[in-house]
mmCIF file of C-alpha atoms in Angstrom:
data_model
loop_
_atom_site.group_PDB
_atom_site.id
_atom_site.type_symbol
_atom_site.label_atom_id
_atom_site.label_comp_id
_atom_site.label_asym_id
_atom_site.label_seq_id
_atom_site.Cartn_x
_atom_site.Cartn_y
_atom_site.Cartn_z
ATOM 1 C CA MET A 187 18.389 -11.677 11.551
ATOM 2 C CA ARG A 188 20.630 -13.082 14.301
ATOM 3 C CA ASP A 189 19.909 -16.088 16.522
ATOM 4 C CA PHE A 190 18.489 -14.977 19.851
ATOM 5 C CA ASN A 191 18.408 -16.686 23.213
ATOM 6 C CA GLY A 192 16.493 -15.737 26.312
ATOM 7 C CA PHE A 193 14.725 -12.568 27.298
ATOM 8 C CA THR A 194 17.595 -10.332 26.152
ATOM 9 C CA GLY A 195 17.362 -11.839 22.709
ATOM 10 C CA ILE A 196 13.628 -11.149 22.571
ATOM 11 C CA LEU A 197 14.208 -7.514 23.524
ATOM 12 C CA TYR A 198 16.914 -7.196 20.885
ATOM 13 C CA ALA A 199 14.666 -8.677 18.199
ATOM 14 C CA ALA A 200 11.800 -6.383 19.210
ATOM 15 C CA ALA A 201 14.104 -3.336 19.109
ATOM 16 C CA GLU A 202 15.352 -4.356 15.660
ATOM 17 C CA TRP A 203 11.817 -4.649 14.267
ATOM 18 C CA ILE A 204 10.777 -1.354 15.876
ATOM 19 C CA MET A 205 13.789 0.300 14.243
ATOM 20 C CA ARG A 206 12.881 -1.197 10.851
ATOM 21 C CA PHE A 207 9.289 -0.020 10.948
ATOM 22 C CA SER A 208 10.083 3.409 12.361
ATOM 23 C CA VAL A 209 13.004 4.292 10.052
ATOM 24 C CA VAL A 210 11.148 3.309 6.873
ATOM 25 C CA ASN A 211 7.956 5.003 8.048
ATOM 26 C CA ILE A 212 9.786 8.237 8.892
ATOM 27 C CA LEU A 213 11.308 8.274 5.389
ATOM 28 C CA TRP A 214 7.853 7.752 3.901
ATOM 29 C CA PHE A 215 6.373 10.441 6.159
ATOM 30 C CA LEU A 216 8.992 13.004 5.111
ATOM 31 C CA PHE A 217 8.360 12.330 1.431
ATOM 32 C CA ASN A 218 4.610 12.663 1.934
ATOM 33 C CA LEU A 219 4.722 15.696 4.220
ATOM 34 C CA PRO A 220 3.487 18.107 1.476
ATOM 35 C CA VAL A 221 0.535 15.809 0.717
ATOM 36 C CA LEU A 222 -0.308 15.363 4.404
ATOM 37 C CA LEU A 223 -0.178 19.127 5.007
ATOM 38 C CA ILE A 224 -2.528 19.777 2.083
ATOM 39 C CA ILE A 225 -4.977 17.103 3.248
ATOM 40 C CA SER A 226 -4.856 18.542 6.789
ATOM 41 C CA SER A 227 -5.589 22.022 5.417
ATOM 42 C CA ILE A 228 -8.548 20.687 3.426
ATOM 43 C CA TYR A 229 -9.870 18.939 6.531
ATOM 44 C CA LEU A 230 -9.467 22.015 8.761
ATOM 45 C CA ASN A 231 -10.753 24.595 6.268
ATOM 46 C CA GLY A 232 -13.484 22.493 4.702
ATOM 47 C CA PHE A 233 -14.055 21.468 1.115
ATOM 48 C CA GLU A 234 -15.697 24.747 0.127
ATOM 49 C CA ALA A 235 -12.911 27.201 0.986
ATOM 50 C CA GLY A 236 -10.636 27.262 -2.064
ATOM 51 C CA PHE A 237 -10.825 23.518 -2.569
ATOM 52 C CA VAL A 238 -9.509 23.774 -6.139
ATOM 53 C CA TRP A 239 -6.346 25.513 -4.983
ATOM 54 C CA TYR A 240 -5.653 22.617 -2.657
ATOM 55 C CA LEU A 241 -6.516 20.084 -5.335
ATOM 56 C CA LEU A 242 -4.012 21.287 -7.947
ATOM 57 C CA PRO A 243 -0.812 20.728 -5.903
ATOM 58 C CA LEU A 244 -2.317 17.484 -4.574
ATOM 59 C CA LEU A 245 -2.654 16.183 -8.139
ATOM 60 C CA LEU A 246 1.016 16.974 -8.638
ATOM 61 C CA PHE A 247 2.452 15.579 -5.409
ATOM 62 C CA ILE A 248 0.583 12.251 -5.305
ATOM 63 C CA PRO A 249 2.194 10.721 -8.427
ATOM 64 C CA LEU A 250 5.516 12.490 -7.840
ATOM 65 C CA LEU A 251 5.915 11.658 -4.132
ATOM 66 C CA SER A 252 3.200 9.521 -2.552
ATOM 67 C CA VAL A 253 2.952 6.535 -4.903
ATOM 68 C CA PRO A 254 6.724 6.051 -5.502
ATOM 69 C CA SER A 255 7.520 6.390 -1.792
ATOM 70 C CA THR A 256 4.729 3.969 -0.835
ATOM 71 C CA ILE A 257 5.797 1.321 -3.364
ATOM 72 C CA ALA A 258 9.324 1.658 -1.951
ATOM 73 C CA VAL A 259 7.902 0.867 1.512
ATOM 74 C CA PHE A 260 6.215 -2.247 0.099
ATOM 75 C CA SER A 261 9.522 -3.275 -1.486
ATOM 76 C CA MET A 262 11.242 -2.930 1.889
ATOM 77 C CA VAL A 263 8.700 -5.036 3.792
ATOM 78 C CA ARG A 264 8.868 -7.608 0.981
ATOM 79 C CA ASP A 265 12.543 -8.083 1.792
ATOM 80 C CA TRP A 266 11.763 -8.504 5.483
ATOM 81 C CA ILE A 267 9.040 -11.078 4.880
ATOM 82 C CA MET A 268 11.170 -13.017 2.383
ATOM 83 C CA GLN A 269 14.189 -12.645 4.708
ATOM 84 C CA THR A 270 16.309 -10.924 2.084
ATOM 85 C CA GLY A 271 19.333 -9.143 3.481
ATOM 86 C CA GLN A 272 19.583 -5.348 3.452
ATOM 87 C CA SER A 273 22.870 -3.537 4.003
ATOM 88 C CA SER A 274 21.183 -0.359 5.227
ATOM 89 C CA LEU A 275 17.552 0.625 5.700
ATOM 90 C CA VAL A 276 18.052 4.137 4.337
ATOM 91 C CA LYS A 277 20.211 3.068 1.388
ATOM 92 C CA SER A 278 17.855 0.211 0.504
ATOM 93 C CA TYR A 279 14.824 2.486 0.643
ATOM 94 C CA PHE A 280 16.378 5.102 -1.646
ATOM 95 C CA SER A 281 17.623 2.345 -3.939
ATOM 96 C CA TYR A 282 14.079 1.003 -4.405
ATOM 97 C CA LEU A 283 12.755 4.536 -4.796
ATOM 98 C CA LYS A 284 15.273 5.367 -7.503
ATOM 99 C CA LYS A 285 15.092 2.003 -9.252
ATOM 100 C CA GLY A 286 11.348 2.007 -9.841
ATOM 101 C CA TYR A 287 10.628 5.739 -9.823
ATOM 102 C CA ARG A 288 9.583 6.133 -13.472
ATOM 103 C CA LYS A 289 7.286 3.118 -13.312
ATOM 104 C CA SER A 290 5.845 4.275 -9.971
ATOM 105 C CA LEU A 291 5.264 7.754 -11.375
ATOM 106 C CA ILE A 292 3.220 6.378 -14.277
ATOM 107 C CA ALA A 293 1.343 4.094 -11.888
ATOM 108 C CA GLY A 294 0.633 7.083 -9.650
ATOM 109 C CA VAL A 295 -0.948 9.015 -12.522
ATOM 110 C CA ILE A 296 -3.174 6.036 -13.396
ATOM 111 C CA LEU A 297 -4.249 5.376 -9.807
ATOM 112 C CA GLN A 298 -4.872 9.074 -9.302
ATOM 113 C CA CYS A 299 -7.244 9.069 -12.282
ATOM 114 C CA PHE A 300 -9.154 6.124 -10.805
ATOM 115 C CA TRP A 301 -9.515 7.888 -7.469
ATOM 116 C CA ALA A 302 -10.448 11.204 -9.074
ATOM 117 C CA VAL A 303 -13.295 9.546 -10.975
ATOM 118 C CA TRP A 304 -14.496 7.852 -7.785
ATOM 119 C CA ILE A 305 -14.375 11.086 -5.721
ATOM 120 C CA ILE A 306 -16.294 13.056 -8.350
ATOM 121 C CA ASP A 307 -18.932 10.339 -8.725
ATOM 122 C CA PHE A 308 -19.220 9.864 -4.958
ATOM 123 C CA TYR A 309 -19.895 13.535 -4.209
ATOM 124 C CA PHE A 310 -22.290 13.773 -7.126
ATOM 125 C CA PHE A 311 -24.356 10.644 -6.464
ATOM 126 C CA LYS A 312 -24.420 10.803 -2.657
ATOM 127 C CA ALA A 313 -26.662 13.857 -2.955
ATOM 128 C CA GLU A 314 -29.054 11.850 -5.130
ATOM 129 C CA SER A 315 -29.857 8.992 -2.765
ATOM 130 C CA SER A 316 -28.512 7.227 0.305
ATOM 131 C CA LEU A 317 -28.487 3.918 -1.571
ATOM 132 C CA LEU A 318 -26.107 5.267 -4.203
ATOM 133 C CA GLU A 319 -23.940 6.686 -1.443
ATOM 134 C CA ILE A 320 -23.618 3.206 0.099
ATOM 135 C CA VAL A 321 -22.869 1.695 -3.311
ATOM 136 C CA PHE A 322 -20.052 4.150 -3.937
ATOM 137 C CA ILE A 323 -18.670 3.624 -0.438
ATOM 138 C CA VAL A 324 -18.427 -0.098 -1.245
ATOM 139 C CA ILE A 325 -16.764 0.738 -4.573
ATOM 140 C CA GLY A 326 -14.335 3.014 -2.735
ATOM 141 C CA VAL A 327 -13.399 0.215 -0.313
ATOM 142 C CA GLY A 328 -12.825 -2.083 -3.287
ATOM 143 C CA LEU A 329 -10.675 0.560 -4.969
ATOM 144 C CA PHE A 330 -8.657 0.913 -1.776
ATOM 145 C CA VAL A 331 -7.953 -2.845 -1.697
ATOM 146 C CA TYR A 332 -7.156 -2.734 -5.407
ATOM 147 C CA THR A 333 -4.606 0.033 -4.762
ATOM 148 C CA ILE A 334 -2.972 -1.965 -1.955
ATOM 149 C CA ASN A 335 -2.752 -5.068 -4.158
ATOM 150 C CA PHE A 336 -1.334 -2.902 -6.937
ATOM 151 C CA PHE A 337 1.458 -1.776 -4.585
ATOM 152 C CA SER A 338 2.175 -5.387 -3.546
ATOM 153 C CA LEU A 339 2.366 -6.584 -7.143
ATOM 154 C CA ALA A 340 4.562 -3.650 -8.163
ATOM 155 C CA ALA A 341 6.967 -4.425 -5.309
ATOM 156 C CA HIS A 342 7.027 -8.207 -5.837
ATOM 157 C CA TYR A 343 7.004 -8.762 -9.600
ATOM 158 C CA GLN A 344 8.702 -7.227 -12.606
ATOM 159 C CA MET A 345 5.557 -6.690 -14.694
ATOM 160 C CA ARG A 346 4.284 -4.132 -17.113
ATOM 161 C CA ILE A 347 1.871 -1.662 -15.552
ATOM 162 C CA ARG A 348 -0.960 -3.064 -17.667
ATOM 163 C CA ASP A 349 -0.330 -6.555 -16.265
ATOM 164 C CA ILE A 350 -0.145 -5.231 -12.708
ATOM 165 C CA MET A 351 -3.479 -3.477 -13.168
ATOM 166 C CA LYS A 352 -5.106 -6.617 -14.528
ATOM 167 C CA ASN A 353 -3.725 -8.947 -11.864
ATOM 168 C CA ALA A 354 -4.547 -6.526 -9.053
ATOM 169 C CA PHE A 355 -8.167 -6.540 -10.219
ATOM 170 C CA PHE A 356 -8.372 -10.352 -10.333
ATOM 171 C CA ILE A 357 -6.750 -10.712 -6.903
ATOM 172 C CA THR A 358 -9.057 -8.107 -5.350
ATOM 173 C CA VAL A 359 -12.232 -9.629 -6.788
ATOM 174 C CA GLY A 360 -11.186 -13.279 -6.603
ATOM 175 C CA ASN A 361 -10.014 -13.397 -2.988
ATOM 176 C CA PRO A 362 -12.621 -11.822 -0.690
ATOM 177 C CA LEU A 363 -11.009 -13.202 2.485
ATOM 178 C CA MET A 364 -7.698 -11.501 1.740
ATOM 179 C CA SER A 365 -9.506 -8.321 0.704
ATOM 180 C CA GLY A 366 -11.457 -8.346 3.973
ATOM 181 C CA PHE A 367 -8.248 -8.836 5.953
ATOM 182 C CA ILE A 368 -6.610 -5.881 4.177
ATOM 183 C CA VAL A 369 -9.622 -3.648 4.830
ATOM 184 C CA ILE A 370 -9.869 -4.543 8.533
ATOM 185 C CA CYS A 371 -6.137 -4.167 9.196
ATOM 186 C CA ASN A 372 -5.778 -0.876 7.366
ATOM 187 C CA LEU A 373 -8.939 0.693 8.770
ATOM 188 C CA SER A 374 -7.883 -0.319 12.283
ATOM 189 C CA LEU A 375 -4.420 1.184 11.794
ATOM 190 C CA LEU A 376 -5.802 4.376 10.254
ATOM 191 C CA TYR A 377 -8.390 4.822 12.992
ATOM 192 C CA THR A 378 -5.815 4.225 15.717
ATOM 193 C CA GLY A 379 -3.208 6.438 14.100
ATOM 194 C CA MET A 380 -5.608 9.303 13.378
ATOM 195 C CA THR A 381 -7.524 9.321 16.671
ATOM 196 C CA GLU A 382 -6.185 7.387 19.631
ATOM 197 C CA LEU A 383 -2.439 7.385 18.948
ATOM 198 C CA LEU A 384 -1.856 10.264 16.555
ATOM 199 C CA PHE A 385 1.760 10.690 17.665
ATOM 200 C CA LEU A 386 2.548 7.216 16.272
ATOM 201 C CA PHE A 387 1.446 8.126 12.729
ATOM 202 C CA PRO A 388 4.875 9.371 11.552
ATOM 203 C CA PHE A 389 6.594 6.288 12.980
ATOM 204 C CA PHE A 390 4.612 3.146 12.248
ATOM 205 C CA ILE A 391 1.300 3.458 10.380
ATOM 206 C CA CYS A 392 2.403 3.129 6.746
ATOM 207 C CA SER A 393 5.131 0.542 7.336
ATOM 208 C CA LEU A 394 2.823 -1.607 9.495
ATOM 209 C CA SER A 395 0.053 -1.313 6.915
ATOM 210 C CA ALA A 396 2.427 -2.312 4.118
ATOM 211 C CA TYR A 397 3.799 -5.229 6.146
ATOM 212 C CA LEU A 398 0.410 -6.729 7.001
ATOM 213 C CA SER A 399 -0.978 -6.128 3.501
ATOM 214 C CA PHE A 400 2.033 -7.616 1.730
ATOM 215 C CA LEU A 401 2.110 -10.565 4.134
ATOM 216 C CA ALA A 402 -1.466 -11.440 3.158
ATOM 217 C CA PHE A 403 -0.630 -10.996 -0.529
ATOM 218 C CA TYR A 404 2.553 -13.077 -0.261
ATOM 219 C CA ARG A 405 0.770 -15.990 1.394
ATOM 220 C CA PHE A 406 -1.845 -15.845 -1.336
ATOM 221 C CA SER A 407 0.835 -15.845 -4.053
ATOM 222 C CA LEU A 408 2.542 -18.858 -2.450
ATOM 223 C CA LYS A 409 -0.743 -20.776 -2.512
ATOM 224 C CA VAL A 410 -1.231 -19.897 -6.176
ATOM 225 C CA GLN A 411 2.315 -21.036 -7.024
ATOM 226 C CA THR A 412 1.872 -24.284 -5.078
ATOM 227 C CA LYS A 413 -1.412 -25.017 -6.835
ATOM 228 C CA ALA A 414 0.152 -24.277 -10.234
ATOM 229 C CA GLN A 415 3.048 -26.647 -9.505
ATOM 230 C CA LEU A 416 0.672 -29.389 -8.375
ATOM 231 C CA ASP A 417 -1.432 -28.960 -11.511
ATOM 232 C CA LYS A 418 1.693 -29.084 -13.665
ATOM 233 C CA THR A 419 2.903 -32.227 -11.889
ATOM 234 C CA GLY A 420 -0.508 -33.840 -12.307
ATOM 235 C CA ASN A 421 -0.556 -33.080 -16.025
ATOM 236 C CA LEU A 422 2.951 -34.540 -16.459
ATOM 237 C CA LEU A 423 1.912 -37.705 -14.643
ATOM 238 C CA GLN A 424 -1.167 -38.061 -16.833
ATOM 239 C CA LYS A 425 0.924 -37.651 -19.986
ATOM 240 C CA SER A 426 3.546 -40.145 -18.805
ATOM 241 C CA GLY A 427 0.806 -42.601 -17.838
#
């Protein structure tokens, strides 16, 4: 990013960030348009009217389109937060999409299975008692945070999927403050984008969500690295003493 001076510089910086968020979000929106149309149809027609016929293409498009395109968004915002240069927003996005597509596809199948189990259990148990409904809502919120942390880990580290799954679980459970921040930010963005400012959904919602979520994750990872270095230094000093 360039050095800015004065009010003109502030406007230029704001325009640059708006362009970043909007371009990446539009790319994500176009990739996810089939999924969004299916979800809109389910919402408008209700869950009873041919729900299975909506579900089948949804099971196909989520791992093929949604998860890879979303991880690519997280990879883009990672570069912005870490101030890594990008030659072109569009080229960089497609580069991340192509580079990690196979891994993202496998991750999408796994995450889809997790969510499918939760949806089935939620609709089954919510009819049993209100207490179980609340319990599964809490589990669903935890699974949402887990999914976000999964995306952040997949964008930030070169890990096997098994390791990403394990670390995403430990981060979600072990850092309630960060999890709470992710929930509040994402729910606020979703509520605003789906109700008050629906026209902004194609331009900012996903990229803003990814930016805030990864920022929280990145600060957490820096603290963990700093603590690990301090512990290592302390152990070396004890051995030398």
